[in-house]
Amino acid sequence: MVKSEIKKSLFKAIQSKKEWEEVNLASLRVEIKDNKEKNFGDFSTNIALILAQKLKESPKKIADKLIKKFPPHPSIKKIEFSKPGFINFYLIDSHYSEILKIIKKEKEKFGLNKTKDENKKILIEYVSSNPTGPLHVGHGRGAAFGSVLSNILRASGHKVDEEYYVNDQGRQIDILTLSVFLRCEQLLNNDFPYPKFCYQGEYINSYAEQIIESSKEKGSKGEVFFIPVDKRKRLIEELKKIKKEEDLDVLISFARRNLENKFIKVKEFVLEQIVHSIKLDLSKMGVNQNLWFTETKLYKSQNKKPSLIDEVKDILERAKLTYEEGGALWFKSSQFKDDKDRVIEKENGQTTYFASDIAYHAHKYGRGYDKIINVWGSDHHGYLPRVKSAMSALGLDPDKLEVIFIQFATLIKENKKISMSTRGGQFITLDELMKEVSPEATRFFFINRKAEQHLSFDLDLAKKQSKDNPLYYIQYAHARICSILKNLELTKRKVNSGLGEKNLNLLNGEKEEELLKILSKFPEVVLKSSDNYEPHLICYYLKDLSSSFHGYYNEEKILVDKEEELQAKILLLQGVKQVIFNGLTLLGVSSPSSM
RNA sequence: GCCCCGUUAGCUCAGUCGGAUAGAGCGCUGGAUUCCUAAUCCAGAGGCCUCAGGUUCAAAUCCUGAACGGGGCACCA
């Protein structure tokens, strides 16, 4: 926070010089940086170097003038010029220890941004996996990312809604329903063929069994036929003819015709089951979206008004941004920023997934958010230009929509990659992963890498209970502090914060200063990770803090006899404990008091 | 062919809107426990920041090109 004050003061200093009137402050890319090297003070700025170019004056001269004009600041001890043109700021010794009073006061709110002028209303949509099967490892990364980012954005003062978009419409769901039907038939007649293009997962069988069970209960005596007996032969013949994926469409319409409302009922049943299990998996991981938006909603017309999908179609048509070709309806997305035009209504009259997405995103815009964030798998990156094109076409600001692409995750076990093909049901589900390691570790390890990086999730490491495992390392630091505080109680000594606050100057060891410095950086780290959508920064920060604490712990005895020193140290430990807690809470991970 | 992401120590990865001597963990070598949790700590070795140009007072960082790896280019979702 001192940094922003330094920047302001520097600008004031510039303005106070007549010969520098022309300088455009807004265009200056001034930075105030933390110094790694102690000899250069606490902060440094490059302002003199930047101005040197514009003013055609030496950095030294500029720096000298700036230093002279720099208004006094209670936390700044001295300001110095240093080659080749930096200005270094040295803070007074007590500056960093003051942070302990602030932490003490703000407690779990420390690190949260309180500036209200930049608060935004944000919608963040993530996971949104098709409800055609359980979540797998790839979805887990998106889930952890979206959830933690939401926490962080909230911590920075924004109002955040978390949403899951359920694709409960369209062909994939029909294939899913068909798959369940065919499994039912197969369970009742072993010789019934099952196409390889249908869903293969074990969960399909389980749904089929449930359906058969419930049909039995309803009175039909044991033997249940879903397809009318006279049609079964025909169906088996059709099944034998299936050569490619598209051939399934024949079966779907066959099933729809002959099963009538049973098809819809089974579809609804299966969807409900799958969505339920998705919600369950997510909540196990601590992911709880507060909004669930179904694609079906886009197709329903209400109060005699056209459906959302018809509405956007209509707008595009009236704007003459569509045309017919080959029996399909195309949107002229290439007029905006897309490589080619895209189909919104297929030859068979069905609208495409893209059409749904236009309507869906238009609806998001209509809900009054300042920022709309989507978390997508990196394999969808080519999809973004067409969605943005559509938003532009509808007269909406495409920049309001921001998409974060998450790279793929691979699992490592015993130093070997585990292959994860979704085909053939040979994939590892998120639930299995959480059973193998813990839900907490799952969350942490997914966040512990920036989104653009491919992630190797090392199962053995995530289970390890040693410093190799960064999560345990951090949690252990927290537990250690709790243990010390407990020991203090056992010796019948009491915490006296007032005395501690008066003796903060005793925290002058090298390790203590380092800890104080790290603690005071926490608010910046939260802000930065929020501004740049980089939750991983919190993980790295907490590792740093924990490492510094463990070093301190090994070097110095905390529970010393001298009361003043003891109380100051306790205050420091409480600060570290609080910040670890606040950080882990942002990550959605617990802070155990004993391990 | 076009587009997105990556490439930093033996391995896994950080690296501030370009800034002063490039960082951590693992692994390796050597050490630390009569004492608050050794589930820990300390020290050492280990670098052409993939390559080649360019911009700049200053490049791991920005621009151009190349190589390698992952992903994407549907009337699928």
PDB file of N, CA and C in Angstrom, chain A residues 538-586:
ATOM      1  N   ILE A 538      -1.409 -17.883  -5.184  1.00  0.00           N
ATOM      2  CA  ILE A 538      -1.688 -18.099  -3.765  1.00  0.00           C
ATOM      3  C   ILE A 538      -0.914 -19.319  -3.258  1.00  0.00           C
ATOM      4  N   CYS A 539      -0.897 -20.383  -4.059  1.00  0.00           N
ATOM      5  CA  CYS A 539      -0.163 -21.593  -3.658  1.00  0.00           C
ATOM      6  C   CYS A 539       1.309 -21.282  -3.450  1.00  0.00           C
ATOM      7  N   TYR A 540       1.896 -20.593  -4.409  1.00  0.00           N
ATOM      8  CA  TYR A 540       3.328 -20.316  -4.327  1.00  0.00           C
ATOM      9  C   TYR A 540       3.641 -19.396  -3.166  1.00  0.00           C
ATOM     10  N   TYR A 541       2.743 -18.449  -2.951  1.00  0.00           N
ATOM     11  CA  TYR A 541       2.930 -17.547  -1.828  1.00  0.00           C
ATOM     12  C   TYR A 541       2.928 -18.319  -0.504  1.00  0.00           C
ATOM     13  N   LEU A 542       1.944 -19.203  -0.363  1.00  0.00           N
ATOM     14  CA  LEU A 542       1.832 -19.947   0.901  1.00  0.00           C
ATOM     15  C   LEU A 542       3.022 -20.879   1.126  1.00  0.00           C
ATOM     16  N   LYS A 543       3.560 -21.413   0.049  1.00  0.00           N
ATOM     17  CA  LYS A 543       4.760 -22.248   0.182  1.00  0.00           C
ATOM     18  C   LYS A 543       5.921 -21.415   0.704  1.00  0.00           C
ATOM     19  N   ASP A 544       6.033 -20.212   0.161  1.00  0.00           N
ATOM     20  CA  ASP A 544       7.077 -19.278   0.578  1.00  0.00           C
ATOM     21  C   ASP A 544       6.966 -18.952   2.055  1.00  0.00           C
ATOM     22  N   LEU A 545       5.773 -18.590   2.428  1.00  0.00           N
ATOM     23  CA  LEU A 545       5.513 -18.202   3.803  1.00  0.00           C
ATOM     24  C   LEU A 545       5.807 -19.372   4.753  1.00  0.00           C
ATOM     25  N   SER A 546       5.341 -20.557   4.382  1.00  0.00           N
ATOM     26  CA  SER A 546       5.538 -21.727   5.230  1.00  0.00           C
ATOM     27  C   SER A 546       7.016 -22.055   5.369  1.00  0.00           C
ATOM     28  N   SER A 547       7.718 -21.974   4.244  1.00  0.00           N
ATOM     29  CA  SER A 547       9.139 -22.281   4.252  1.00  0.00           C
ATOM     30  C   SER A 547       9.889 -21.327   5.174  1.00  0.00           C
ATOM     31  N   SER A 548       9.520 -20.067   5.085  1.00  0.00           N
ATOM     32  CA  SER A 548      10.162 -19.074   5.924  1.00  0.00           C
ATOM     33  C   SER A 548       9.858 -19.365   7.402  1.00  0.00           C
ATOM     34  N   PHE A 549       8.632 -19.750   7.672  1.00  0.00           N
ATOM     35  CA  PHE A 549       8.273 -20.071   9.052  1.00  0.00           C
ATOM     36  C   PHE A 549       9.036 -21.296   9.569  1.00  0.00           C
ATOM     37  N   HIS A 550       9.081 -22.363   8.779  1.00  0.00           N
ATOM     38  CA  HIS A 550       9.782 -23.570   9.222  1.00  0.00           C
ATOM     39  C   HIS A 550      11.244 -23.272   9.524  1.00  0.00           C
ATOM     40  N   GLY A 551      11.826 -22.428   8.714  1.00  0.00           N
ATOM     41  CA  GLY A 551      13.216 -22.043   8.944  1.00  0.00           C
ATOM     42  C   GLY A 551      13.364 -21.306  10.262  1.00  0.00           C
ATOM     43  N   TYR A 552      12.457 -20.395  10.490  1.00  0.00           N
ATOM     44  CA  TYR A 552      12.444 -19.603  11.718  1.00  0.00           C
ATOM     45  C   TYR A 552      12.290 -20.512  12.928  1.00  0.00           C
ATOM     46  N   TYR A 553      11.375 -21.430  12.818  1.00  0.00           N
ATOM     47  CA  TYR A 553      11.073 -22.362  13.907  1.00  0.00           C
ATOM     48  C   TYR A 553      12.304 -23.170  14.304  1.00  0.00           C
ATOM     49  N   ASN A 554      13.040 -23.602  13.292  1.00  0.00           N
ATOM     50  CA  ASN A 554      14.217 -24.419  13.567  1.00  0.00           C
ATOM     51  C   ASN A 554      15.363 -23.612  14.156  1.00  0.00           C
ATOM     52  N   GLU A 555      15.344 -22.342  13.847  1.00  0.00           N
ATOM     53  CA  GLU A 555      16.462 -21.510  14.253  1.00  0.00           C
ATOM     54  C   GLU A 555      16.280 -20.951  15.665  1.00  0.00           C
ATOM     55  N   GLU A 556      15.040 -20.607  15.975  1.00  0.00           N
ATOM     56  CA  GLU A 556      14.820 -19.901  17.235  1.00  0.00           C
ATOM     57  C   GLU A 556      13.761 -20.558  18.079  1.00  0.00           C
ATOM     58  N   LYS A 557      13.979 -20.475  19.358  1.00  0.00           N
ATOM     59  CA  LYS A 557      12.950 -20.945  20.270  1.00  0.00           C
ATOM     60  C   LYS A 557      11.906 -19.848  20.411  1.00  0.00           C
ATOM     61  N   ILE A 558      10.664 -20.247  20.330  1.00  0.00           N
ATOM     62  CA  ILE A 558       9.583 -19.258  20.391  1.00  0.00           C
ATOM     63  C   ILE A 558       9.188 -18.996  21.844  1.00  0.00           C
ATOM     64  N   LEU A 559       8.989 -20.079  22.575  1.00  0.00           N
ATOM     65  CA  LEU A 559       8.502 -19.946  23.949  1.00  0.00           C
ATOM     66  C   LEU A 559       9.656 -19.621  24.897  1.00  0.00           C
ATOM     67  N   VAL A 560      10.090 -18.378  24.791  1.00  0.00           N
ATOM     68  CA  VAL A 560      11.221 -17.936  25.619  1.00  0.00           C
ATOM     69  C   VAL A 560      10.709 -17.433  26.962  1.00  0.00           C
ATOM     70  N   ASP A 561      11.630 -17.289  27.894  1.00  0.00           N
ATOM     71  CA  ASP A 561      11.239 -16.862  29.233  1.00  0.00           C
ATOM     72  C   ASP A 561      10.892 -15.379  29.300  1.00  0.00           C
ATOM     73  N   LYS A 562      11.691 -14.589  28.569  1.00  0.00           N
ATOM     74  CA  LYS A 562      11.495 -13.144  28.640  1.00  0.00           C
ATOM     75  C   LYS A 562      10.121 -12.764  28.097  1.00  0.00           C
ATOM     76  N   GLU A 563       9.308 -12.169  28.936  1.00  0.00           N
ATOM     77  CA  GLU A 563       7.910 -11.949  28.611  1.00  0.00           C
ATOM     78  C   GLU A 563       7.702 -11.044  27.384  1.00  0.00           C
ATOM     79  N   GLU A 564       8.444  -9.939  27.290  1.00  0.00           N
ATOM     80  CA  GLU A 564       8.269  -9.014  26.170  1.00  0.00           C
ATOM     81  C   GLU A 564       8.540  -9.704  24.844  1.00  0.00           C
ATOM     82  N   GLU A 565       9.647 -10.427  24.827  1.00  0.00           N
ATOM     83  CA  GLU A 565      10.039 -11.108  23.595  1.00  0.00           C
ATOM     84  C   GLU A 565       9.020 -12.191  23.245  1.00  0.00           C
ATOM     85  N   LEU A 566       8.608 -12.914  24.259  1.00  0.00           N
ATOM     86  CA  LEU A 566       7.619 -13.966  24.044  1.00  0.00           C
ATOM     87  C   LEU A 566       6.359 -13.401  23.401  1.00  0.00           C
ATOM     88  N   GLN A 567       5.854 -12.323  23.953  1.00  0.00           N
ATOM     89  CA  GLN A 567       4.596 -11.767  23.454  1.00  0.00           C
ATOM     90  C   GLN A 567       4.728 -11.248  22.020  1.00  0.00           C
ATOM     91  N   ALA A 568       5.857 -10.664  21.705  1.00  0.00           N
ATOM     92  CA  ALA A 568       6.089 -10.188  20.341  1.00  0.00           C
ATOM     93  C   ALA A 568       6.113 -11.380  19.390  1.00  0.00           C
ATOM     94  N   LYS A 569       6.786 -12.436  19.793  1.00  0.00           N
ATOM     95  CA  LYS A 569       6.891 -13.620  18.949  1.00  0.00           C
ATOM     96  C   LYS A 569       5.528 -14.292  18.757  1.00  0.00           C
ATOM     97  N   ILE A 570       4.761 -14.299  19.814  1.00  0.00           N
ATOM     98  CA  ILE A 570       3.424 -14.885  19.720  1.00  0.00           C
ATOM     99  C   ILE A 570       2.595 -14.112  18.703  1.00  0.00           C
ATOM    100  N   LEU A 571       2.724 -12.811  18.747  1.00  0.00           N
ATOM    101  CA  LEU A 571       1.989 -11.979  17.802  1.00  0.00           C
ATOM    102  C   LEU A 571       2.392 -12.312  16.368  1.00  0.00           C
ATOM    103  N   LEU A 572       3.684 -12.509  16.184  1.00  0.00           N
ATOM    104  CA  LEU A 572       4.187 -12.868  14.858  1.00  0.00           C
ATOM    105  C   LEU A 572       3.599 -14.213  14.419  1.00  0.00           C
ATOM    106  N   LEU A 573       3.631 -15.169  15.320  1.00  0.00           N
ATOM    107  CA  LEU A 573       3.113 -16.499  14.985  1.00  0.00           C
ATOM    108  C   LEU A 573       1.623 -16.456  14.674  1.00  0.00           C
ATOM    109  N   GLN A 574       0.903 -15.669  15.437  1.00  0.00           N
ATOM    110  CA  GLN A 574      -0.525 -15.541  15.176  1.00  0.00           C
ATOM    111  C   GLN A 574      -0.777 -14.932  13.800  1.00  0.00           C
ATOM    112  N   GLY A 575       0.106 -13.999  13.436  1.00  0.00           N
ATOM    113  CA  GLY A 575      -0.007 -13.389  12.108  1.00  0.00           C
ATOM    114  C   GLY A 575       0.206 -14.419  11.019  1.00  0.00           C
ATOM    115  N   VAL A 576       1.266 -15.220  11.174  1.00  0.00           N
ATOM    116  CA  VAL A 576       1.562 -16.250  10.172  1.00  0.00           C
ATOM    117  C   VAL A 576       0.400 -17.235  10.091  1.00  0.00           C
ATOM    118  N   LYS A 577      -0.081 -17.633  11.241  1.00  0.00           N
ATOM    119  CA  LYS A 577      -1.183 -18.586  11.301  1.00  0.00           C
ATOM    120  C   LYS A 577      -2.413 -18.027  10.581  1.00  0.00           C
ATOM    121  N   GLN A 578      -2.706 -16.760  10.861  1.00  0.00           N
ATOM    122  CA  GLN A 578      -3.883 -16.145  10.254  1.00  0.00           C
ATOM    123  C   GLN A 578      -3.760 -16.080   8.737  1.00  0.00           C
ATOM    124  N   VAL A 579      -2.583 -15.701   8.266  1.00  0.00           N
ATOM    125  CA  VAL A 579      -2.415 -15.552   6.816  1.00  0.00           C
ATOM    126  C   VAL A 579      -2.445 -16.916   6.122  1.00  0.00           C
ATOM    127  N   ILE A 580      -1.840 -17.926   6.740  1.00  0.00           N
ATOM    128  CA  ILE A 580      -1.938 -19.266   6.147  1.00  0.00           C
ATOM    129  C   ILE A 580      -3.409 -19.679   6.082  1.00  0.00           C
ATOM    130  N   PHE A 581      -4.102 -19.422   7.167  1.00  0.00           N
ATOM    131  CA  PHE A 581      -5.522 -19.760   7.195  1.00  0.00           C
ATOM    132  C   PHE A 581      -6.285 -19.019   6.098  1.00  0.00           C
ATOM    133  N   ASN A 582      -6.055 -17.718   5.996  1.00  0.00           N
ATOM    134  CA  ASN A 582      -6.763 -16.930   4.980  1.00  0.00           C
ATOM    135  C   ASN A 582      -6.450 -17.428   3.575  1.00  0.00           C
ATOM    136  N   GLY A 583      -5.185 -17.757   3.345  1.00  0.00           N
ATOM    137  CA  GLY A 583      -4.774 -18.234   2.018  1.00  0.00           C
ATOM    138  C   GLY A 583      -5.380 -19.588   1.701  1.00  0.00           C
ATOM    139  N   LEU A 584      -5.291 -20.495   2.641  1.00  0.00           N
ATOM    140  CA  LEU A 584      -5.850 -21.830   2.405  1.00  0.00           C
ATOM    141  C   LEU A 584      -7.363 -21.766   2.234  1.00  0.00           C
ATOM    142  N   THR A 585      -7.975 -20.846   2.943  1.00  0.00           N
ATOM    143  CA  THR A 585      -9.424 -20.698   2.802  1.00  0.00           C
ATOM    144  C   THR A 585      -9.777 -20.269   1.380  1.00  0.00           C
ATOM    145  N   LEU A 586      -8.992 -19.367   0.835  1.00  0.00           N
ATOM    146  CA  LEU A 586      -9.221 -18.962  -0.561  1.00  0.00           C
ATOM    147  C   LEU A 586      -9.113 -20.170  -1.492  1.00  0.00           C
TER     148      LEU A 586
END
